[in-house]
PDB file of C-alpha atoms in Angstrom:
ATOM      1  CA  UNK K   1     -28.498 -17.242  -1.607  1.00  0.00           C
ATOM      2  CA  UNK K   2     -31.147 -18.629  -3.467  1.00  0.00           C
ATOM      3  CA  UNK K   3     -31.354 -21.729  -5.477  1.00  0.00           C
ATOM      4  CA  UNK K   4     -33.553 -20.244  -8.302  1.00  0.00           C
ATOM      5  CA  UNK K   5     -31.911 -19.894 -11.447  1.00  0.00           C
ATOM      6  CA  UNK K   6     -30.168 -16.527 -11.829  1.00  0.00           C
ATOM      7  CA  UNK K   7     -27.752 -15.125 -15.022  1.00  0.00           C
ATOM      8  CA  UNK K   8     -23.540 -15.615 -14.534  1.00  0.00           C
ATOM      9  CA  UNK K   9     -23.775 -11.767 -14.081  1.00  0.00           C
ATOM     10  CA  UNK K  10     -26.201 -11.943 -11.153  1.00  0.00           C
ATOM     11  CA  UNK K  11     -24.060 -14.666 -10.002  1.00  0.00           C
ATOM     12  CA  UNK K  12     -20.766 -13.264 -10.095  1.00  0.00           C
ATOM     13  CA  UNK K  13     -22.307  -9.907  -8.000  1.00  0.00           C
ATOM     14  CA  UNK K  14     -24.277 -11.798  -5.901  1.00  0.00           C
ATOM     15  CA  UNK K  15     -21.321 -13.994  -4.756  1.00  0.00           C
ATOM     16  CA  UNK K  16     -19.062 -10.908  -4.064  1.00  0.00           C
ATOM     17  CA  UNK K  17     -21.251  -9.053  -2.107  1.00  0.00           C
ATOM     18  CA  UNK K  18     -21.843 -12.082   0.029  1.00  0.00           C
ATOM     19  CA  UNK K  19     -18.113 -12.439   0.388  1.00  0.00           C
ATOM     20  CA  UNK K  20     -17.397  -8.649   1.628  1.00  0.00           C
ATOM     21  CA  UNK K  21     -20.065  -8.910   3.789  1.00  0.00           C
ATOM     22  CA  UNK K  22     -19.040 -11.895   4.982  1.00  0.00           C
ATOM     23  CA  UNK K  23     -15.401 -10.333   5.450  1.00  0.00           C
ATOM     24  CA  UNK K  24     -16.601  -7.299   6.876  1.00  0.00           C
ATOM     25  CA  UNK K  25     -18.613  -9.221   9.966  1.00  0.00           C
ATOM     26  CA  UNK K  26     -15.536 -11.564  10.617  1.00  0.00           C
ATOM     27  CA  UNK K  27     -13.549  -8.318  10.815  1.00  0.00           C
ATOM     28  CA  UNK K  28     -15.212  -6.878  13.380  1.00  0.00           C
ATOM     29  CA  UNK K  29     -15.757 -10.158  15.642  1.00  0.00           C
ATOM     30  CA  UNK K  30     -12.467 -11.833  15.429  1.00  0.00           C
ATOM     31  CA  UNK K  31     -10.015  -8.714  15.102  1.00  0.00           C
ATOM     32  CA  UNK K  32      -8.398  -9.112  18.399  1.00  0.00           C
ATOM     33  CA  UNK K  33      -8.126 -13.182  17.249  1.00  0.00           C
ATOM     34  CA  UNK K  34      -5.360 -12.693  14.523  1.00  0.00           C
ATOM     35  CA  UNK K  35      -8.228 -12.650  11.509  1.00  0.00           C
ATOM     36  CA  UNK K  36      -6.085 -12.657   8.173  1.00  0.00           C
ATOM     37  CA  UNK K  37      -8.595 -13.368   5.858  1.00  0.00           C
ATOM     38  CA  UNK K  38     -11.352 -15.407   4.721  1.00  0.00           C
ATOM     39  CA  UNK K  39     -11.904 -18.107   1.947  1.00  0.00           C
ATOM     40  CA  UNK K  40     -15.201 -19.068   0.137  1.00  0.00           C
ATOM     41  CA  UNK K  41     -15.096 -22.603  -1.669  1.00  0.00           C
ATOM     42  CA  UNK K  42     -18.581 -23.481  -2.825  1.00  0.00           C
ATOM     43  CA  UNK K  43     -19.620 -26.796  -4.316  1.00  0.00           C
ATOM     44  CA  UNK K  44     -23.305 -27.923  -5.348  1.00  0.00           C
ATOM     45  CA  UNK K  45     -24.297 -29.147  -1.765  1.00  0.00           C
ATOM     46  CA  UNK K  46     -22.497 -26.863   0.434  1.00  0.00           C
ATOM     47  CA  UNK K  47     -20.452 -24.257   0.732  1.00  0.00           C
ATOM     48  CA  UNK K  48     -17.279 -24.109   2.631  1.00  0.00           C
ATOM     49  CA  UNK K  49     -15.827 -20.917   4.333  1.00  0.00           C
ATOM     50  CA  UNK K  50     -12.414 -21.245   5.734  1.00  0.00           C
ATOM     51  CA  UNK K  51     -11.269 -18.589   8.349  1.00  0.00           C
ATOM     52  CA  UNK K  52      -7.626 -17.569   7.872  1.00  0.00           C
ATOM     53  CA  UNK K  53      -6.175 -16.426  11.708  1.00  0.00           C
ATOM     54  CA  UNK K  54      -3.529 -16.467  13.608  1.00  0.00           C
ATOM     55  CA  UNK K  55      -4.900 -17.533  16.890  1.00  0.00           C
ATOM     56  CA  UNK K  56      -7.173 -20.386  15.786  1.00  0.00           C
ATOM     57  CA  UNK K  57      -8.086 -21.697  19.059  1.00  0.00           C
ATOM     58  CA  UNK K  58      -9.503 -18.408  20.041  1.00  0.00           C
ATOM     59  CA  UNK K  59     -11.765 -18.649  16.838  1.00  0.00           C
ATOM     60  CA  UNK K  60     -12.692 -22.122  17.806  1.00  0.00           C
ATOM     61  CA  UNK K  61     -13.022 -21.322  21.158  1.00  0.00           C
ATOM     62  CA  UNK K  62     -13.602 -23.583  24.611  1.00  0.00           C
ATOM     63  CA  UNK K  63     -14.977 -27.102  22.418  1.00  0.00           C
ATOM     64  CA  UNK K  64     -15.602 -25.386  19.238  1.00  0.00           C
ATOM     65  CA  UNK K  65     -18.329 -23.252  20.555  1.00  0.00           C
ATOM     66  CA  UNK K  66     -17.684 -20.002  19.134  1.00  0.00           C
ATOM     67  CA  UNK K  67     -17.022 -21.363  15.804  1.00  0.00           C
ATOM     68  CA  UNK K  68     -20.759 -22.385  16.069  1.00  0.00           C
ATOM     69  CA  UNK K  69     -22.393 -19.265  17.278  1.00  0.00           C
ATOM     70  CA  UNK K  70     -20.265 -17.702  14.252  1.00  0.00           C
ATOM     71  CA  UNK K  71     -21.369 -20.800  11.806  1.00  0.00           C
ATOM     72  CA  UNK K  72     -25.356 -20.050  13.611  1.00  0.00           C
ATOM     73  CA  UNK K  73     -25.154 -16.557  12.601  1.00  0.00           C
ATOM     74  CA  UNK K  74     -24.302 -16.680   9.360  1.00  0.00           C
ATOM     75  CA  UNK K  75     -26.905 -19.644   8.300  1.00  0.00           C
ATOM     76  CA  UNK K  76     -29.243 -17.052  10.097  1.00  0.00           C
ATOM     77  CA  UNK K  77     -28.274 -13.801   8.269  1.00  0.00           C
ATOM     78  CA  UNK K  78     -27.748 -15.592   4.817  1.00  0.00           C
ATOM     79  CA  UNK K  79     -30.598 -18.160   4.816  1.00  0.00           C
ATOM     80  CA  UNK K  80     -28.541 -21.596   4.638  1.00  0.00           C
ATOM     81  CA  UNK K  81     -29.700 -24.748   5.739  1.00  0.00           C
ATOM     82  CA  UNK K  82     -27.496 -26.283   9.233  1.00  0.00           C
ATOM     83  CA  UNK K  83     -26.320 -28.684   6.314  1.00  0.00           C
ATOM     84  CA  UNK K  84     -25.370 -26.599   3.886  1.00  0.00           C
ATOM     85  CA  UNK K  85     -22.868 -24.720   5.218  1.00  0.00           C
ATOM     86  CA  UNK K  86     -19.401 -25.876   6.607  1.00  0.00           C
ATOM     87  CA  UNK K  87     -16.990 -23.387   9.040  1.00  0.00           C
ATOM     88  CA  UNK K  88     -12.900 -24.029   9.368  1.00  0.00           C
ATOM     89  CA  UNK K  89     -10.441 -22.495  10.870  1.00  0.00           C
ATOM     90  CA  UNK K  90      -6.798 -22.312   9.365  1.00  0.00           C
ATOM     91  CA  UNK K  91      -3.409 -20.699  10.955  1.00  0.00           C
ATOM     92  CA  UNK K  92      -1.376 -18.562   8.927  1.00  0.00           C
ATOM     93  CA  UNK K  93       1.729 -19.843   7.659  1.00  0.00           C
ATOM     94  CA  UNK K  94       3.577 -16.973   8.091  1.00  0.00           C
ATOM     95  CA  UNK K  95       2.352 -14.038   9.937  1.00  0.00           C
ATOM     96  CA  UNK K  96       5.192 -11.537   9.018  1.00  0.00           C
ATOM     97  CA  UNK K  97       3.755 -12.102   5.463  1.00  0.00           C
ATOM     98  CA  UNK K  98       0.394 -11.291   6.112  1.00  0.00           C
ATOM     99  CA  UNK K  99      -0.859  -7.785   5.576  1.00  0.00           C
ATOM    100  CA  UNK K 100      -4.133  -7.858   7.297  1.00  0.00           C
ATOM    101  CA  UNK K 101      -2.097  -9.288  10.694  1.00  0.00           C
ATOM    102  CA  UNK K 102       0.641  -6.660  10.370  1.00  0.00           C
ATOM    103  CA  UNK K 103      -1.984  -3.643   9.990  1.00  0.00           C
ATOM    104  CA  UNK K 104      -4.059  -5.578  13.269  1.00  0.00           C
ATOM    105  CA  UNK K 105      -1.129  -5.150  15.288  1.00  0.00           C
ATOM    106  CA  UNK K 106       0.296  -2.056  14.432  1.00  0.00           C
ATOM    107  CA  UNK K 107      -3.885  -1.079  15.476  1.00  0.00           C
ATOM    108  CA  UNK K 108      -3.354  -3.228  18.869  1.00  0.00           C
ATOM    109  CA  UNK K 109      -0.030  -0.721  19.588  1.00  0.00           C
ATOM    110  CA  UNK K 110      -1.231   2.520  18.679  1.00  0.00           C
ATOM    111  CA  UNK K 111      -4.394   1.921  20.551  1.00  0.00           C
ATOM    112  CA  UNK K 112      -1.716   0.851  23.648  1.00  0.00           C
ATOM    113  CA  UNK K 113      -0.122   4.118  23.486  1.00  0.00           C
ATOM    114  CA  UNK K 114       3.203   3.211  21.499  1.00  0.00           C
ATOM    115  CA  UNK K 115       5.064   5.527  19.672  1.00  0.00           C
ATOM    116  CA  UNK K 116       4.356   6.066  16.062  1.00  0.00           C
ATOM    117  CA  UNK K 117       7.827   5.481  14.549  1.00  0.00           C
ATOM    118  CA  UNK K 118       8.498   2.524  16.453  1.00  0.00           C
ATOM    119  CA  UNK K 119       5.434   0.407  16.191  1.00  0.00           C
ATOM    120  CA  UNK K 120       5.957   1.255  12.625  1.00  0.00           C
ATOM    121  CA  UNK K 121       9.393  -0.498  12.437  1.00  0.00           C
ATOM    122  CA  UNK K 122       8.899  -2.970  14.584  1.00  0.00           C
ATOM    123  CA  UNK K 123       6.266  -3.985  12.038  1.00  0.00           C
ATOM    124  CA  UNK K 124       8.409  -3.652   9.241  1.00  0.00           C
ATOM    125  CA  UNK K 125      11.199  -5.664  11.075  1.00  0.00           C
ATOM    126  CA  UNK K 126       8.820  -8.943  11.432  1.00  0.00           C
ATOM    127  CA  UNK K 127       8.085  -8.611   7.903  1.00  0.00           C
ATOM    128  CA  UNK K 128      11.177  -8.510   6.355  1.00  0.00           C
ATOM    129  CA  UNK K 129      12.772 -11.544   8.689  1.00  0.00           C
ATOM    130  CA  UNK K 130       9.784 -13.351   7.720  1.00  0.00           C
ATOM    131  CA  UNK K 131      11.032 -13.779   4.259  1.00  0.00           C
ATOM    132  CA  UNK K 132       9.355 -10.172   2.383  1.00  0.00           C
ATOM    133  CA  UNK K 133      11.221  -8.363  -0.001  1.00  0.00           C
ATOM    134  CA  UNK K 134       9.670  -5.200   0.861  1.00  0.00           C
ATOM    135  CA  UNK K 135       7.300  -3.497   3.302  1.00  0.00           C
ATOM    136  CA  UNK K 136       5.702  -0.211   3.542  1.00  0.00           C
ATOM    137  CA  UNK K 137       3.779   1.558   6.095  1.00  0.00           C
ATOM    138  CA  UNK K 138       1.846   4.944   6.201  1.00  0.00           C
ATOM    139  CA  UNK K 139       0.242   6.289   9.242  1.00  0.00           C
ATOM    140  CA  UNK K 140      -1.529   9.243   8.764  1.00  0.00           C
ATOM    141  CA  UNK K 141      -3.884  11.733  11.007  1.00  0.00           C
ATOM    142  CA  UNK K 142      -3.180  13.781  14.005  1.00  0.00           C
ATOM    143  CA  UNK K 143       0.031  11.959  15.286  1.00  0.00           C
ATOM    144  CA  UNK K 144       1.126  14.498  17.634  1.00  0.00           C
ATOM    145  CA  UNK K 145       0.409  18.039  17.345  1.00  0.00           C
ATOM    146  CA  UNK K 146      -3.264  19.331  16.198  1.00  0.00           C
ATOM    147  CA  UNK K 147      -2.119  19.724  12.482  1.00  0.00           C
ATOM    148  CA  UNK K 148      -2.779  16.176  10.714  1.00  0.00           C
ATOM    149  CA  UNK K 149       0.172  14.817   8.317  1.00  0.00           C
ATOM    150  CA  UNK K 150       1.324  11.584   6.874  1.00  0.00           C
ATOM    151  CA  UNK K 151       4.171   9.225   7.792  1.00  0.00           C
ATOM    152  CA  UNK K 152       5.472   6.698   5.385  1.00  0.00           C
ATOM    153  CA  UNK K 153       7.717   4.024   6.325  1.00  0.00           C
ATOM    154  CA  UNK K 154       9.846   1.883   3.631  1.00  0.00           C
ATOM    155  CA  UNK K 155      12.220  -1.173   3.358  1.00  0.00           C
ATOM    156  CA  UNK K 156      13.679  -3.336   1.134  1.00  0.00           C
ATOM    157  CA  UNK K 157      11.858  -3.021  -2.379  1.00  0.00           C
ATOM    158  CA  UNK K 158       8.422  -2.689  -3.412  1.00  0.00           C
ATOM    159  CA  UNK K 159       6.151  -1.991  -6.878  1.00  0.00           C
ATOM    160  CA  UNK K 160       3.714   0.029  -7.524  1.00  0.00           C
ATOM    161  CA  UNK K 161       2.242  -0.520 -11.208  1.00  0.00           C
ATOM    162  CA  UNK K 162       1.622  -3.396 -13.728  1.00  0.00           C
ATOM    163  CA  UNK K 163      -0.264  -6.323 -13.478  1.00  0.00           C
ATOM    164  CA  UNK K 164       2.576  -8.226 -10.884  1.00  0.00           C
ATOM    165  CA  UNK K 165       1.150  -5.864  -8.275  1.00  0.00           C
ATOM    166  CA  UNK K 166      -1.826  -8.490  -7.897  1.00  0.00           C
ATOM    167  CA  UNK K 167       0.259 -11.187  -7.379  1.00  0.00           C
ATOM    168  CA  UNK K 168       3.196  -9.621  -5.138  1.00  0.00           C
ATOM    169  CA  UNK K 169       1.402  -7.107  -3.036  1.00  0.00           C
ATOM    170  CA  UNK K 170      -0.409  -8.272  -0.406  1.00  0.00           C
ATOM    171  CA  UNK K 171      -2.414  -4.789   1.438  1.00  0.00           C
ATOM    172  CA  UNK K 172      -4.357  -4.048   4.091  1.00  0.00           C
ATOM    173  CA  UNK K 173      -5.844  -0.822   5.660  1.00  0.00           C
ATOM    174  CA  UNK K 174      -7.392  -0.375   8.821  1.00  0.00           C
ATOM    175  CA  UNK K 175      -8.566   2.665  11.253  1.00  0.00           C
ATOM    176  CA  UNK K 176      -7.729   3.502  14.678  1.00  0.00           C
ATOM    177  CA  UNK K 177     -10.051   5.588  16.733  1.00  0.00           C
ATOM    178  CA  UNK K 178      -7.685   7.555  19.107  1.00  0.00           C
ATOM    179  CA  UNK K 179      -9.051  10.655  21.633  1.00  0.00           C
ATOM    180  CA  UNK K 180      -7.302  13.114  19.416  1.00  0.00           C
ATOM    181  CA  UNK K 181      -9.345  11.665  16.076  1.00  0.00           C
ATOM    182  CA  UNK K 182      -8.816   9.033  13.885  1.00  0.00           C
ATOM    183  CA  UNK K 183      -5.420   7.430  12.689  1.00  0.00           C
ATOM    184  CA  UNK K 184      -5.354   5.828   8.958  1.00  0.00           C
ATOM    185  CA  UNK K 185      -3.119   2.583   8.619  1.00  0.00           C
ATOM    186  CA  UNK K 186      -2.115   1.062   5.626  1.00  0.00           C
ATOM    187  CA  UNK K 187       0.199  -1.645   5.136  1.00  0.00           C
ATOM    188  CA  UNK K 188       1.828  -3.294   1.900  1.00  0.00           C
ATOM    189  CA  UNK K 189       3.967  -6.042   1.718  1.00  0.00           C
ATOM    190  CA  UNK K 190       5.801  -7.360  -0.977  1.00  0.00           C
ATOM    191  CA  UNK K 191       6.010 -11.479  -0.927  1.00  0.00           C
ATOM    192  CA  UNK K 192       9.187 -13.201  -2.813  1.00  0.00           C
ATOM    193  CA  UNK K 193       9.271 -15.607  -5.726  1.00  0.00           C
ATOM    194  CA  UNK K 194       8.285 -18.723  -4.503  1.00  0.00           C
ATOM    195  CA  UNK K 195       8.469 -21.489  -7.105  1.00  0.00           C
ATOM    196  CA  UNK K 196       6.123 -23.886  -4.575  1.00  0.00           C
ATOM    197  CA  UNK K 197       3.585 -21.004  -4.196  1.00  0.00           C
ATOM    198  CA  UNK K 198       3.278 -21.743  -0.851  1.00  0.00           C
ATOM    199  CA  UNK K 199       5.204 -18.109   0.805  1.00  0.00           C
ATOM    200  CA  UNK K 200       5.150 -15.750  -2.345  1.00  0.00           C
ATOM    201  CA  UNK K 201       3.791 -16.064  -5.334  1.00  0.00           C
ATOM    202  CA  UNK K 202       5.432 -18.458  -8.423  1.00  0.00           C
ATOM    203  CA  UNK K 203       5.110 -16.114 -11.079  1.00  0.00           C
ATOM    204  CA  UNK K 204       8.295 -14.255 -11.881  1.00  0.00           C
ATOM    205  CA  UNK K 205       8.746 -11.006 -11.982  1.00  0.00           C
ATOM    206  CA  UNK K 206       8.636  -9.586 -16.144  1.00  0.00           C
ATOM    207  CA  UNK K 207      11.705  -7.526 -15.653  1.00  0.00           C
ATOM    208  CA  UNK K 208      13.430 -10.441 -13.793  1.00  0.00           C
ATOM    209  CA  UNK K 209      17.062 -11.369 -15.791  1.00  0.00           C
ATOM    210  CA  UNK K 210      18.464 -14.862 -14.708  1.00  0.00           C
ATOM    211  CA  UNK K 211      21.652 -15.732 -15.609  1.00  0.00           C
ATOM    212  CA  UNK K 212      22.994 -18.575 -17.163  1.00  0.00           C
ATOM    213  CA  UNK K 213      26.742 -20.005 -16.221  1.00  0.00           C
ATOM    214  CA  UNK K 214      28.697 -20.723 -19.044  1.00  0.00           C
ATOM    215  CA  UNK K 215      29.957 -24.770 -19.840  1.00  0.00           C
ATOM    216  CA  UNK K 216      33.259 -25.321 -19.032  1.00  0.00           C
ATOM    217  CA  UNK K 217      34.400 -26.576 -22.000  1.00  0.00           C
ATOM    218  CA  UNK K 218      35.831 -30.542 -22.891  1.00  0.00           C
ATOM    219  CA  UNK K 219      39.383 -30.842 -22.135  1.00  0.00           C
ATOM    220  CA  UNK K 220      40.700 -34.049 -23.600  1.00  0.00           C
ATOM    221  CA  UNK K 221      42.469 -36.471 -21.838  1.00  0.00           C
ATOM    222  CA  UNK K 222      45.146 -36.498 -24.251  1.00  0.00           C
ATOM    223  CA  UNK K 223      46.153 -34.887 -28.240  1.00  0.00           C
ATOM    224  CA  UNK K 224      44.638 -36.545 -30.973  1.00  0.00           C
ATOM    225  CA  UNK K 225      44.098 -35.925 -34.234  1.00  0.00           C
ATOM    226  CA  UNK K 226      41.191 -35.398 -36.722  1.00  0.00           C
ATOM    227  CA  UNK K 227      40.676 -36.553 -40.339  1.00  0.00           C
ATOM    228  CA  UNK K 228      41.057 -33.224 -42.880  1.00  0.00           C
ATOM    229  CA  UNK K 229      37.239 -33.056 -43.987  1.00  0.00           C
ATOM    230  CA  UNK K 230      35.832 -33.596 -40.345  1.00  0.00           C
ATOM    231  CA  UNK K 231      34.564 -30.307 -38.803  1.00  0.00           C
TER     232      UNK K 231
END
């Protein structure tokens, strides 16, 4: 990341690359830690990457020392000064809601020699008390005989086109390297309308109808009458 000057196109690449490498090393180092995601905030002195997990004192480790080994090998691998780059860690909110958890564990249970169709709801059970409207999972590979086929798991309700997917649809896929072969996992969630923004997103839905209760209407107290020309 230098600091010469460089066009907004350069930029934009340049700054997503560093982010899915970024998300790709985190991936493989804190998997068994809860990792949900990562967060890049950059300002003119520093930039600021916030680790999204559900186990954060297993990210932080004993005193904060992993978080510095991690913090050591990125400023190593990406050419920042000691000063220039800042590491946090930040729990989940709600892990039933988070794609990239759900498809981590359904990994951890495979891998532990669970059965296919219940990890699967077990998964989808979490999600939905969690608050979801909808969940979705399909496992696919050589499940149990030698011929490979797909599973897919629903609940509740879920879209699949239009721009609300981007804001709804939180997804995650992941692999799981079993003696038979390999296993393909892919979860998708569907968050709620949240109007705080905090659990779902606060964007309705287009083809969302409200409805509106009618005014009771203005019962006087008692008769009375009105002059002839007054509507």
């Amino acid at each position: 990341m230098s600091a010469r000057q460089m066009s907004k196109k350069r930029l934009f690449v340049a700054d997503g690359v560093f982010k899915a490498e970024l998300n790709e090393f985190l991936t493989r180092e804190l998997a068994e830690d809860g990792y949900a995601g990562v967060e890049v905030r950059k300002t003119s002195s520093r930039t600021e990457i916030i680790i999204l997990a559900t186990h954060t004192q297993d990210v932080l480790g004993e005193k904060g020392r992993r978080i510095r080994e991690l913090a050591g090998v990125i400023q190593k691998r990406f050419g920042f000064k000691p000063e220039q780059v800042e590491i946090f860690a930040e729990k989940v909110a709600k892990r039933g809601l988070c794609a990239i958890a759900q498809c981590e564990s359904l990994r951890y249970k495979l891998l532990g020699g669970l059965a296919v169709r219940r990890a699967c709801n077990g998964v989808m059970r979490q999600a939905m008390e969690s608050g979801a409207k909808g969940c979705e999972v399909i496992v696919s590979g050589k499940l149990r005989a030698q011929r490979a086929k797909a599973m897919k798991f629903m609940d509740g309700f879920m879209i699949s086109s239009g721009n609300p997917t981007r804001d709804y649809l939180d997804t995650a896929v992941r692999h799981v390297l079993l003696k038979q072969g390999v296993l393909g996992i892919k979860v998708k969630i569907m968050r709620d309308f949240d109007p705080t923004g905090r659990d779902g997103p606060n964007k309705t839905l287009p083809d969302a109808i409200s409805f509106i209760e009618p005014k009771e209407p203005e019962v006087p107290a008692k008769p009375y009458s009105r002059p002839a020309g007054d509507n």
